[in-house]
Amino acid sequence: MGRYLVNFDTRELEAAECAFLVLGSGIAGLYTAHTASSFWNDVVVLTKRGIDDTATERAQGGIAAALGPSDSPALHYEDTVVAGAGLCDLEAVRILVNEGLSRVEELIRLGARFDRADGRLDFTREGAHTRRRILHAAGDATGAEIQRVLSSTVRANPRISVLENHFVVDLLIENGVCWGVLTYDNTSKKLKVFRSRVVVLATGGAGQVYRDTTNPKVVTGDGIAVAYRAGAEVMDMEFVQFHPTVLALKGAPRFLISEAARGEGGILLNAEGERFMLRYHPLGELAPRDIVVRSILKEIAESDRDFVHLSLAHLDPVRVRERFPTISQRLKGYGLDLTCDPIPVAPAAHYFMGGVKTGVFGETNIKGLYACGEVACLGVHGANRLASNSLLDGLVFGGQIVKHARFHAPQSVPGRAVSEGLEDPGGLDADALVGELQALMQEYVGAVRFGTGLEAALRRFEEWERVRRKEAASPELMEYRNMLDVAELITEAALMRRESRGGHYRADFPESRERWKRHIILKRQV
Ligand code: SIN
């Protein structure tokens, strides 16, 4: 794996400087920038498309917080740890469930309008939660509401500048200290350097490495890839969460049908019209996600079609429309009525538990480099994230970074970086390369894995090594290279872990093993 994606010499490039640099504009990035602005007056947020082109914006179900009358952080802690299948960092979970309460209250003070019933916050339930503790907004548009509030908060803040269409190409490191980033400005079509004492990765996950995913096109693993190439440790890369219920309609893009639809009573039916989930788990449709996913895949394998049905037809149609307006509207466009039609669904890649290894203050093994949100892995989700804990994670651990960086940001280093010798990329077709990669990951590194399939995938990665000798001369090729790097890391870790646990299922090692109750950490030799 090469160190850089393009040829450059930082001395020849336009350079800008700030005190606190955030990469990414979802909940984790924007909340970090907002918090940092209390201590630094030149905070910059770089985002590769528009400020609202994020996975946060698409989040439906909600944000978990133990604010309900019969709930407590201790119960939320327990549910999170059980879902994490033995790999949660307990200190991180403790911080998540406790700090989370005041962070969510702060969001409300900033203007987030969560749904209420009789004037009180209305909580829904999702898989593996023992209480109704999921806050939602506009029914099923929770992420859009949070994105709206944080975008407007950050835009109105004179201490924060947001630069859109800035793609992060690589991190700039000298003597173990991150002194800035190399970016590609997709408006001026030029490479630029940003120097900063603090660099925060908040670039999200990597769902696009799979053909079937709930993630938007922008989610291409950029943060994990740039950090790994720069020498950061990455952890738990094998743990990918697949969402059980994603619209599976020929010709239509994959579209999430929120777990809250099952939380409100939706049921899953197989090709015979039989409700099957209770055969697999006493919690039925609200069993942990990995169990629902594998149960659906088994039912699909035993049928002659590639989906099962989600049905809400037995529920009050007025309530269904009110709770799920976005989903109802979207399905209407395909001629489906959520209140009475069976909805074809199948699993798709949804969330990365793994990522850049951090401590509970978002600190990485590289000084000045921090990570939070889905790009980071501090073990808070263990091997399997509890539903609706991800928005909370973005809020809580973004704030943690600021606490640390205030006292530990390194002095600025006058660094220089040069990369040369990468070949002309002429003839590389990014779309075709991405398609091949996604198909490979879907086939061999999906929700059910075999050692032989993982080895076959690794052989293909070796064949693709030649692509790494070429310059990634366009944003499309840069995204492809990042996806390739991340896909290879997932596959390597998945082959190493000879057991099944949480989101990682090896059909050739279907049981969990005590000796594998540990993390896999990968690091490039630099
Ligand atoms: C959903 O609405 O089902 C997604 C919730 C999550 O992944 O946390």
Short mmCIF file of C-alpha atoms and ligand atoms in Angstrom, two decimals:
data_model
loop_
_atom_site.label_atom_id
_atom_site.label_comp_id
_atom_site.label_asym_id
_atom_site.label_seq_id
_atom_site.Cartn_x
_atom_site.Cartn_y
_atom_site.Cartn_z
CA MET A 1 0.00 0.00 0.00
CA GLY A 2 1.60 3.32 -1.08
CA ARG A 3 1.97 6.28 1.27
CA TYR A 4 0.38 8.96 -0.93
CA LEU A 5 -2.27 9.06 -3.67
CA VAL A 6 -0.70 11.78 -5.84
CA ASN A 7 2.64 13.37 -6.71
CA PHE A 8 3.24 16.71 -4.97
CA ASP A 9 5.71 18.92 -3.14
CA THR A 10 4.11 20.95 -0.34
CA ARG A 11 6.57 23.84 -0.97
CA GLU A 12 4.94 24.39 -4.36
CA LEU A 13 1.34 24.39 -3.14
CA GLU A 14 -0.98 27.07 -1.87
CA ALA A 15 -1.13 26.79 1.93
CA ALA A 16 -3.62 27.93 4.57
CA GLU A 17 -3.33 27.74 8.34
CA CYS A 18 -5.78 27.35 11.20
CA ALA A 19 -5.68 26.24 14.83
CA PHE A 20 -8.28 23.50 14.74
CA LEU A 21 -9.16 21.57 11.59
CA VAL A 22 -12.14 19.24 11.31
CA LEU A 23 -12.58 16.91 8.34
CA GLY A 24 -16.22 16.00 7.75
CA SER A 25 -19.57 17.69 8.35
CA GLY A 26 -21.85 15.06 9.88
CA ILE A 27 -22.90 15.10 13.53
CA ALA A 28 -19.40 14.26 14.81
CA GLY A 29 -17.59 16.89 12.74
CA LEU A 30 -20.04 19.74 13.25
CA TYR A 31 -20.48 19.14 16.96
CA THR A 32 -16.69 19.00 17.41
CA ALA A 33 -16.29 22.29 15.53
CA HIS A 34 -19.07 23.89 17.57
CA THR A 35 -17.46 22.82 20.85
CA ALA A 36 -13.94 23.75 19.73
CA SER A 37 -15.06 27.27 18.85
CA SER A 38 -15.41 28.04 22.57
CA PHE A 39 -11.62 27.75 22.88
CA TRP A 40 -10.21 28.49 19.41
CA ASN A 41 -11.25 31.35 17.17
CA ASP A 42 -10.14 29.90 13.83
CA VAL A 43 -11.81 26.53 13.46
CA VAL A 44 -12.05 25.20 9.89
CA VAL A 45 -14.35 22.42 8.67
CA LEU A 46 -13.47 20.79 5.34
CA THR A 47 -16.11 18.66 3.67
CA LYS A 48 -15.80 16.87 0.36
CA ARG A 49 -19.22 17.82 -1.06
CA GLY A 50 -21.90 20.07 0.48
CA ILE A 51 -22.14 20.53 4.26
CA ASP A 52 -25.31 18.41 4.38
CA ASP A 53 -24.07 15.55 2.16
CA THR A 54 -23.60 13.23 5.10
CA ALA A 55 -24.81 9.92 6.50
CA THR A 56 -26.17 11.84 9.52
CA GLU A 57 -28.62 13.62 7.24
CA ARG A 58 -30.10 10.26 6.25
CA ALA A 59 -30.40 8.76 9.73
CA GLN A 60 -33.98 7.73 10.37
CA GLY A 61 -34.52 5.81 13.60
CA GLY A 62 -33.09 8.20 16.11
CA ILE A 63 -30.72 8.88 18.92
CA ALA A 64 -30.64 6.74 22.05
CA ALA A 65 -30.61 8.52 25.43
CA ALA A 66 -31.79 7.23 28.80
CA LEU A 67 -34.04 10.23 29.46
CA GLY A 68 -37.30 8.30 29.85
CA PRO A 69 -39.05 7.86 33.23
CA SER A 70 -38.39 4.11 33.54
CA ASP A 71 -34.88 4.26 32.12
CA SER A 72 -31.38 4.93 33.44
CA PRO A 73 -27.82 5.21 32.11
CA ALA A 74 -27.09 1.93 33.91
CA LEU A 75 -29.72 0.10 31.80
CA HIS A 76 -28.48 1.77 28.62
CA TYR A 77 -24.93 0.72 29.55
CA GLU A 78 -26.03 -2.88 30.05
CA ASP A 79 -27.83 -3.07 26.69
CA THR A 80 -24.85 -1.53 24.88
CA VAL A 81 -22.40 -3.98 26.46
CA VAL A 82 -24.60 -7.02 25.75
CA ALA A 83 -24.97 -5.98 22.09
CA GLY A 84 -21.19 -5.45 21.85
CA ALA A 85 -20.61 -9.21 22.32
CA GLY A 86 -17.66 -9.06 24.71
CA LEU A 87 -15.60 -6.40 22.95
CA CYS A 88 -16.92 -3.11 24.35
CA ASP A 89 -14.50 -0.76 26.05
CA LEU A 90 -16.39 -0.36 29.32
CA GLU A 91 -15.01 3.08 30.14
CA ALA A 92 -16.07 4.35 26.71
CA VAL A 93 -19.58 2.94 27.18
CA ARG A 94 -19.82 4.57 30.61
CA ILE A 95 -18.91 7.94 29.09
CA LEU A 96 -21.35 7.43 26.19
CA VAL A 97 -24.43 6.70 28.28
CA ASN A 98 -23.74 9.33 30.97
CA GLU A 99 -22.32 12.26 28.96
CA GLY A 100 -24.89 11.49 26.27
CA LEU A 101 -27.69 12.87 28.41
CA SER A 102 -26.30 16.39 28.63
CA ARG A 103 -25.17 16.35 24.99
CA VAL A 104 -28.73 15.52 23.84
CA GLU A 105 -30.13 18.22 26.13
CA GLU A 106 -27.65 20.64 24.55
CA LEU A 107 -28.89 19.64 21.08
CA ILE A 108 -32.42 20.45 22.24
CA ARG A 109 -31.22 23.84 23.52
CA LEU A 110 -29.61 24.47 20.12
CA GLY A 111 -33.03 23.97 18.55
CA ALA A 112 -33.47 20.26 17.76
CA ARG A 113 -37.19 19.48 17.77
CA PHE A 114 -37.59 15.86 18.83
CA ASP A 115 -41.10 14.40 18.63
CA ARG A 116 -43.27 14.71 21.70
CA ALA A 117 -46.48 13.13 22.94
CA ASP A 118 -48.60 15.17 25.37
CA GLY A 119 -45.74 17.65 25.62
CA ARG A 120 -43.20 15.02 26.74
CA LEU A 121 -40.38 13.53 24.69
CA ASP A 122 -41.69 10.48 22.82
CA PHE A 123 -39.39 7.44 22.88
CA THR A 124 -39.49 4.51 20.49
CA ARG A 125 -37.90 1.09 20.79
CA GLU A 126 -35.36 -0.63 18.56
CA GLY A 127 -33.63 -4.01 18.49
CA ALA A 128 -31.82 -5.20 21.67
CA HIS A 129 -32.92 -2.18 23.76
CA THR A 130 -34.76 -3.24 26.93
CA ARG A 131 -36.47 0.17 27.19
CA ARG A 132 -38.13 2.63 24.85
CA ARG A 133 -35.26 5.14 24.70
CA ILE A 134 -34.93 6.31 21.10
CA LEU A 135 -35.69 9.96 20.43
CA HIS A 136 -36.91 10.75 16.94
CA ALA A 137 -37.78 13.84 14.93
CA ALA A 138 -40.42 14.44 12.25
CA GLY A 139 -41.25 10.75 12.66
CA ASP A 140 -38.40 9.16 10.75
CA ALA A 141 -36.22 12.14 9.82
CA THR A 142 -34.12 12.40 12.99
CA GLY A 143 -30.79 12.78 11.22
CA ALA A 144 -32.10 15.54 8.94
CA GLU A 145 -33.27 17.51 11.99
CA ILE A 146 -29.91 17.13 13.76
CA GLN A 147 -28.02 18.06 10.59
CA ARG A 148 -30.26 21.13 10.14
CA VAL A 149 -29.59 22.35 13.69
CA LEU A 150 -25.83 21.74 13.64
CA SER A 151 -25.34 23.14 10.12
CA SER A 152 -27.12 26.36 11.00
CA THR A 153 -25.34 26.62 14.35
CA VAL A 154 -21.93 26.24 12.72
CA ARG A 155 -22.71 28.51 9.78
CA ALA A 156 -23.83 31.27 12.14
CA ASN A 157 -20.62 31.03 14.17
CA PRO A 158 -17.99 33.60 13.07
CA ARG A 159 -15.20 31.53 14.63
CA ILE A 160 -15.89 28.60 12.27
CA SER A 161 -15.33 28.51 8.49
CA VAL A 162 -16.83 25.70 6.43
CA LEU A 163 -15.12 24.90 3.12
CA GLU A 164 -17.16 22.63 0.88
CA ASN A 165 -15.85 20.57 -2.06
CA HIS A 166 -12.51 20.00 -0.32
CA PHE A 167 -11.40 16.40 -0.59
CA VAL A 168 -8.79 15.22 1.91
CA VAL A 169 -6.14 13.44 -0.12
CA ASP A 170 -3.61 12.56 2.60
CA LEU A 171 -2.44 13.49 6.08
CA LEU A 172 0.89 15.25 6.50
CA ILE A 173 3.04 13.82 9.28
CA GLU A 174 6.53 14.59 10.50
CA ASN A 175 8.30 12.85 13.38
CA GLY A 176 5.06 11.28 14.58
CA VAL A 177 3.18 14.61 14.62
CA CYS A 178 0.33 15.48 12.24
CA TRP A 179 1.00 19.01 11.00
CA GLY A 180 -1.73 19.30 8.39
CA VAL A 181 -3.53 17.79 5.44
CA LEU A 182 -3.17 17.73 1.69
CA THR A 183 -6.53 18.52 0.07
CA TYR A 184 -7.96 18.70 -3.42
CA ASP A 185 -10.20 21.70 -3.97
CA ASN A 186 -12.78 20.39 -6.39
CA THR A 187 -13.87 23.93 -7.33
CA SER A 188 -10.47 25.35 -8.30
CA LYS A 189 -9.23 21.81 -9.22
CA LYS A 190 -6.03 22.43 -7.25
CA LEU A 191 -4.14 20.67 -4.49
CA LYS A 192 -3.79 22.75 -1.31
CA VAL A 193 -2.15 22.34 2.07
CA PHE A 194 -3.92 23.11 5.36
CA ARG A 195 -1.63 23.40 8.37
CA SER A 196 -3.14 22.94 11.81
CA ARG A 197 -2.10 22.01 15.34
CA VAL A 198 -5.19 19.84 15.70
CA VAL A 199 -6.62 17.65 12.92
CA VAL A 200 -9.88 15.80 13.62
CA LEU A 201 -11.09 13.00 11.37
CA ALA A 202 -14.89 12.94 11.35
CA THR A 203 -15.33 11.59 7.84
CA GLY A 204 -17.77 8.76 8.59
CA GLY A 205 -17.69 5.09 7.66
CA ALA A 206 -17.13 3.13 4.47
CA GLY A 207 -20.48 1.62 3.43
CA GLN A 208 -19.75 2.22 -0.25
CA VAL A 209 -17.20 -0.59 -0.30
CA TYR A 210 -20.27 -2.83 -0.61
CA ARG A 211 -22.65 -2.96 -3.57
CA ASP A 212 -25.68 -2.97 -1.26
CA THR A 213 -25.53 -0.28 1.39
CA THR A 214 -27.73 2.22 3.19
CA ASN A 215 -24.90 4.78 3.07
CA PRO A 216 -24.83 7.75 0.69
CA LYS A 217 -22.32 7.89 -2.17
CA VAL A 218 -19.92 10.09 -0.17
CA VAL A 219 -19.22 7.37 2.41
CA THR A 220 -16.08 5.86 0.91
CA GLY A 221 -13.82 5.21 3.90
CA ASP A 222 -11.61 8.25 3.22
CA GLY A 223 -10.71 8.95 6.85
CA ILE A 224 -9.74 5.37 7.66
CA ALA A 225 -7.65 5.12 4.50
CA VAL A 226 -5.74 8.40 4.92
CA ALA A 227 -5.04 7.61 8.57
CA TYR A 228 -3.82 4.09 7.83
CA ARG A 229 -1.54 5.28 5.02
CA ALA A 230 -0.11 7.87 7.44
CA GLY A 231 0.75 5.24 10.07
CA ALA A 232 -2.30 5.40 12.36
CA GLU A 233 -3.47 2.19 13.99
CA VAL A 234 -6.84 0.84 12.86
CA MET A 235 -8.88 -1.58 14.96
CA ASP A 236 -11.79 -4.05 14.62
CA MET A 237 -11.95 -3.64 10.85
CA GLU A 238 -13.74 -6.99 10.46
CA PHE A 239 -16.81 -5.76 12.33
CA VAL A 240 -19.26 -4.43 9.74
CA GLN A 241 -22.89 -4.08 10.71
CA PHE A 242 -25.49 -5.05 8.13
CA HIS A 243 -28.97 -3.57 8.54
CA PRO A 244 -31.72 -6.19 8.26
CA THR A 245 -34.40 -4.20 6.47
CA VAL A 246 -33.36 -2.30 3.39
CA LEU A 247 -35.72 -1.89 0.44
CA ALA A 248 -34.97 -4.64 -2.08
CA LEU A 249 -36.90 -3.66 -5.16
CA LYS A 250 -35.52 -4.30 -8.64
CA GLY A 251 -34.36 -1.08 -10.26
CA ALA A 252 -34.71 0.99 -7.06
CA PRO A 253 -31.71 2.15 -5.04
CA ARG A 254 -31.26 0.57 -1.61
CA PHE A 255 -33.26 2.58 0.90
CA LEU A 256 -33.31 2.05 4.67
CA ILE A 257 -36.58 0.99 6.27
CA SER A 258 -35.90 2.02 9.86
CA GLU A 259 -35.59 -0.53 12.62
CA ALA A 260 -38.17 1.65 14.37
CA ALA A 261 -40.72 0.16 11.94
CA ARG A 262 -40.15 -3.14 13.76
CA GLY A 263 -39.91 -1.28 17.07
CA GLU A 264 -43.47 -0.04 16.49
CA GLY A 265 -44.68 -3.59 15.77
CA GLY A 266 -43.71 -4.37 12.15
CA ILE A 267 -43.18 -8.08 11.44
CA LEU A 268 -41.08 -10.08 8.97
CA LEU A 269 -42.68 -12.67 6.71
CA ASN A 270 -41.00 -15.32 4.55
CA ALA A 271 -41.97 -16.52 1.07
CA GLU A 272 -44.73 -18.66 2.61
CA GLY A 273 -46.14 -15.60 4.39
CA GLU A 274 -45.02 -17.09 7.72
CA ARG A 275 -43.71 -14.88 10.57
CA PHE A 276 -40.33 -16.52 11.11
CA MET A 277 -38.22 -14.46 13.53
CA LEU A 278 -39.61 -16.08 16.72
CA ARG A 279 -38.15 -19.38 15.49
CA TYR A 280 -34.69 -17.81 15.66
CA HIS A 281 -34.80 -15.62 18.79
CA PRO A 282 -37.22 -14.95 21.67
CA LEU A 283 -37.08 -11.20 20.92
CA GLY A 284 -38.40 -11.92 17.42
CA GLU A 285 -38.02 -8.96 15.04
CA LEU A 286 -36.23 -7.00 17.80
CA ALA A 287 -33.42 -9.52 18.26
CA PRO A 288 -29.86 -8.14 17.85
CA ARG A 289 -29.25 -6.98 14.29
CA ASP A 290 -26.75 -9.66 13.32
CA ILE A 291 -29.24 -12.38 14.29
CA VAL A 292 -32.09 -10.78 12.34
CA VAL A 293 -29.75 -10.40 9.34
CA ARG A 294 -28.65 -14.05 9.32
CA SER A 295 -32.20 -15.26 9.89
CA ILE A 296 -33.39 -13.25 6.89
CA LEU A 297 -30.51 -14.57 4.75
CA LYS A 298 -31.39 -18.14 5.74
CA GLU A 299 -35.05 -17.63 4.82
CA ILE A 300 -33.99 -16.08 1.53
CA ALA A 301 -31.64 -18.99 0.77
CA GLU A 302 -34.51 -21.43 1.35
CA SER A 303 -36.81 -19.56 -1.03
CA ASP A 304 -36.71 -18.69 -4.71
CA ARG A 305 -36.40 -14.94 -4.22
CA ASP A 306 -33.89 -12.47 -2.82
CA PHE A 307 -36.00 -10.69 -0.20
CA VAL A 308 -38.43 -11.24 2.66
CA HIS A 309 -41.38 -9.01 3.47
CA LEU A 310 -41.76 -6.43 6.19
CA SER A 311 -45.41 -5.91 7.08
CA LEU A 312 -47.07 -3.13 9.09
CA ALA A 313 -50.52 -3.96 7.71
CA HIS A 314 -51.85 -5.02 11.14
CA LEU A 315 -50.99 -1.63 12.72
CA ASP A 316 -53.08 1.55 12.86
CA PRO A 317 -52.55 3.17 9.43
CA VAL A 318 -52.87 6.71 10.82
CA ARG A 319 -50.11 6.01 13.35
CA VAL A 320 -47.91 4.35 10.68
CA ARG A 321 -48.18 7.35 8.36
CA GLU A 322 -47.51 9.76 11.20
CA ARG A 323 -44.47 7.84 12.53
CA PHE A 324 -42.89 7.14 9.13
CA PRO A 325 -43.69 10.01 6.77
CA THR A 326 -40.33 9.92 4.92
CA ILE A 327 -40.40 6.17 4.37
CA SER A 328 -44.10 6.25 3.37
CA GLN A 329 -43.45 9.00 0.85
CA ARG A 330 -40.45 7.25 -0.64
CA LEU A 331 -42.31 3.93 -0.97
CA LYS A 332 -45.27 5.70 -2.55
CA GLY A 333 -42.90 6.66 -5.37
CA TYR A 334 -42.48 2.92 -6.06
CA GLY A 335 -46.22 2.24 -5.88
CA LEU A 336 -46.01 0.72 -2.37
CA ASP A 337 -48.22 1.65 0.58
CA LEU A 338 -46.44 1.12 3.92
CA THR A 339 -49.76 0.87 5.78
CA CYS A 340 -51.02 -2.15 3.86
CA ASP A 341 -48.48 -3.56 1.33
CA PRO A 342 -45.81 -6.13 2.21
CA ILE A 343 -42.48 -4.32 1.66
CA PRO A 344 -39.65 -6.35 0.07
CA VAL A 345 -36.52 -6.02 2.23
CA ALA A 346 -33.06 -7.59 2.48
CA PRO A 347 -29.91 -6.82 4.50
CA ALA A 348 -27.34 -4.25 3.34
CA ALA A 349 -24.08 -2.81 4.75
CA HIS A 350 -24.92 -0.07 7.22
CA TYR A 351 -22.30 0.78 9.84
CA PHE A 352 -18.61 0.24 10.63
CA MET A 353 -17.77 -0.66 14.21
CA GLY A 354 -14.10 -0.64 13.27
CA GLY A 355 -11.96 2.33 12.27
CA VAL A 356 -9.08 4.51 13.42
CA LYS A 357 -8.07 3.38 16.89
CA THR A 358 -8.54 6.06 19.52
CA GLY A 359 -8.64 6.47 23.27
CA VAL A 360 -11.67 7.91 25.05
CA PHE A 361 -10.55 11.45 24.14
CA GLY A 362 -10.41 10.64 20.43
CA GLU A 363 -6.61 10.62 20.49
CA THR A 364 -4.79 8.41 17.98
CA ASN A 365 -1.21 7.10 18.03
CA ILE A 366 -0.19 10.17 15.96
CA LYS A 367 0.18 13.42 17.94
CA GLY A 368 -2.27 16.12 16.92
CA LEU A 369 -4.48 13.62 15.04
CA TYR A 370 -7.89 12.81 16.55
CA ALA A 371 -10.91 10.87 15.29
CA CYS A 372 -14.57 10.68 16.28
CA GLY A 373 -17.84 9.28 14.97
CA GLU A 374 -17.98 6.33 12.60
CA VAL A 375 -14.43 6.77 11.30
CA ALA A 376 -13.11 6.13 14.82
CA CYS A 377 -12.89 2.92 16.81
CA LEU A 378 -12.57 3.27 20.55
CA GLY A 379 -14.45 0.07 21.28
CA VAL A 380 -17.64 1.82 22.40
CA HIS A 381 -19.75 -0.43 20.13
CA GLY A 382 -17.68 -3.57 20.61
CA ALA A 383 -18.39 -6.16 17.93
CA ASN A 384 -21.94 -4.96 17.28
CA ARG A 385 -23.41 -1.50 17.73
CA LEU A 386 -26.69 -1.09 19.58
CA ALA A 387 -29.21 0.65 17.31
CA SER A 388 -29.29 4.46 17.56
CA ASN A 389 -26.07 4.66 19.57
CA SER A 390 -24.16 6.08 16.60
CA LEU A 391 -25.54 9.63 16.57
CA LEU A 392 -24.93 9.71 20.32
CA ASP A 393 -21.35 8.51 19.80
CA GLY A 394 -20.72 11.37 17.34
CA LEU A 395 -21.90 13.95 19.85
CA VAL A 396 -20.20 12.61 22.94
CA PHE A 397 -16.76 11.77 21.59
CA GLY A 398 -16.50 14.92 19.47
CA GLY A 399 -16.80 16.84 22.75
CA GLN A 400 -14.19 14.61 24.39
CA ILE A 401 -11.61 15.59 21.76
CA VAL A 402 -11.88 19.26 22.65
CA LYS A 403 -11.28 18.49 26.35
CA HIS A 404 -8.02 16.73 25.41
CA ALA A 405 -6.77 18.99 22.63
CA ARG A 406 -7.04 22.11 24.83
CA PHE A 407 -4.14 20.84 26.89
CA HIS A 408 -2.31 18.44 24.59
CA ALA A 409 -2.30 19.98 21.10
CA PRO A 410 1.28 19.82 19.82
CA GLN A 411 3.15 23.00 18.88
CA SER A 412 2.94 23.65 15.14
CA VAL A 413 5.64 21.86 13.18
CA PRO A 414 7.00 23.52 10.03
CA GLY A 415 6.70 20.32 8.00
CA ARG A 416 7.36 19.56 4.36
CA ALA A 417 6.21 16.55 2.35
CA VAL A 418 7.08 15.33 -1.14
CA SER A 419 5.72 12.47 -3.18
CA GLU A 420 7.01 11.48 -6.60
CA GLY A 421 7.22 8.59 -8.98
CA LEU A 422 3.55 7.64 -9.19
CA GLU A 423 2.66 6.68 -12.76
CA ASP A 424 0.20 8.37 -15.08
CA PRO A 425 -3.28 6.94 -14.41
CA GLY A 426 -4.32 7.09 -18.08
CA GLY A 427 -6.91 4.44 -18.89
CA LEU A 428 -8.16 3.83 -15.32
CA ASP A 429 -11.95 3.87 -15.23
CA ALA A 430 -13.00 4.72 -11.65
CA ASP A 431 -16.64 3.61 -12.08
CA ALA A 432 -15.66 0.21 -13.44
CA LEU A 433 -13.03 -0.30 -10.71
CA VAL A 434 -15.52 0.63 -7.96
CA GLY A 435 -18.12 -1.74 -9.42
CA GLU A 436 -15.63 -4.65 -9.41
CA LEU A 437 -14.57 -3.90 -5.83
CA GLN A 438 -18.14 -3.63 -4.53
CA ALA A 439 -19.13 -6.89 -6.21
CA LEU A 440 -16.11 -8.66 -4.68
CA MET A 441 -16.85 -7.38 -1.18
CA GLN A 442 -20.53 -8.25 -1.53
CA GLU A 443 -19.73 -11.81 -2.58
CA TYR A 444 -16.86 -12.72 -0.25
CA VAL A 445 -16.79 -10.29 2.68
CA GLY A 446 -20.52 -9.80 3.39
CA ALA A 447 -22.69 -10.76 6.36
CA VAL A 448 -21.70 -14.47 6.06
CA ARG A 449 -18.01 -15.18 5.42
CA PHE A 450 -15.90 -18.26 4.64
CA GLY A 451 -12.12 -18.53 4.93
CA THR A 452 -11.89 -19.68 1.30
CA GLY A 453 -13.87 -16.67 0.08
CA LEU A 454 -11.77 -14.26 2.13
CA GLU A 455 -8.60 -15.79 0.67
CA ALA A 456 -10.01 -15.46 -2.84
CA ALA A 457 -10.74 -11.79 -2.15
CA LEU A 458 -7.19 -11.21 -0.89
CA ARG A 459 -5.80 -12.73 -4.11
CA ARG A 460 -7.83 -10.22 -6.10
CA PHE A 461 -6.43 -7.38 -4.00
CA GLU A 462 -2.93 -8.55 -4.91
CA GLU A 463 -3.86 -8.40 -8.61
CA TRP A 464 -5.09 -4.84 -8.10
CA GLU A 465 -1.81 -3.78 -6.51
CA ARG A 466 -0.74 -2.34 -9.89
CA VAL A 467 -3.41 0.38 -9.51
CA ARG A 468 -1.57 1.64 -6.43
CA ARG A 469 1.48 2.47 -8.53
CA LYS A 470 -0.57 5.06 -10.40
CA GLU A 471 -1.61 8.56 -9.40
CA ALA A 472 -5.20 8.93 -8.22
CA ALA A 473 -5.61 12.04 -10.32
CA SER A 474 -9.33 12.71 -9.81
CA PRO A 475 -11.67 12.69 -6.78
CA GLU A 476 -13.31 9.57 -8.21
CA LEU A 477 -9.97 7.73 -8.35
CA MET A 478 -9.09 9.02 -4.87
CA GLU A 479 -12.34 7.61 -3.51
CA TYR A 480 -11.69 4.32 -5.28
CA ARG A 481 -8.19 4.06 -3.79
CA ASN A 482 -9.54 4.75 -0.33
CA MET A 483 -12.24 2.12 -0.77
CA LEU A 484 -9.65 -0.36 -2.00
CA ASP A 485 -7.41 0.25 1.04
CA VAL A 486 -10.32 -0.08 3.48
CA ALA A 487 -11.74 -3.17 1.75
CA GLU A 488 -8.38 -4.90 2.00
CA LEU A 489 -8.12 -4.09 5.72
CA ILE A 490 -11.62 -5.47 6.37
CA THR A 491 -10.79 -8.65 4.49
CA GLU A 492 -7.42 -9.20 6.20
CA ALA A 493 -8.95 -8.76 9.66
CA ALA A 494 -11.93 -10.97 8.77
CA LEU A 495 -9.58 -13.77 7.71
CA MET A 496 -7.54 -13.44 10.90
CA ARG A 497 -10.56 -13.67 13.21
CA ARG A 498 -11.26 -17.41 13.19
CA GLU A 499 -14.51 -17.22 15.15
CA SER A 500 -17.91 -15.54 14.92
CA ARG A 501 -18.77 -12.59 17.11
CA GLY A 502 -21.24 -9.70 16.73
CA GLY A 503 -21.21 -8.33 13.20
CA HIS A 504 -18.50 -10.76 12.04
CA TYR A 505 -19.85 -14.19 11.10
CA ARG A 506 -17.57 -16.95 9.78
CA ALA A 507 -19.65 -19.88 8.52
CA ASP A 508 -16.49 -22.03 8.90
CA PHE A 509 -16.08 -20.92 12.57
CA PRO A 510 -19.68 -20.30 13.69
CA GLU A 511 -18.97 -20.12 17.46
CA SER A 512 -17.37 -17.36 19.55
CA ARG A 513 -14.06 -18.36 21.15
CA GLU A 514 -12.81 -17.10 24.48
CA ARG A 515 -9.28 -16.61 23.16
CA TRP A 516 -10.63 -14.29 20.46
CA LYS A 517 -12.14 -11.92 23.01
CA ARG A 518 -9.65 -9.30 21.88
CA HIS A 519 -9.15 -6.67 19.23
CA ILE A 520 -7.26 -6.91 15.96
CA ILE A 521 -5.10 -3.83 15.44
CA LEU A 522 -3.45 -3.20 12.07
CA LYS A 523 -0.75 -0.65 11.31
CA ARG A 524 1.18 0.11 8.15
CA GLN A 525 4.94 0.07 8.51
CA VAL A 526 6.11 3.60 7.69
C1 SIN B 1 -32.56 2.73 11.71
O1 SIN B 1 -33.33 3.69 11.66
O2 SIN B 1 -32.91 1.57 11.63
C2 SIN B 1 -31.10 2.99 11.86
C3 SIN B 1 -30.78 3.19 13.26
C4 SIN B 1 -29.33 2.90 13.50
O3 SIN B 1 -28.68 2.28 12.68
O4 SIN B 1 -28.86 3.25 14.58
#
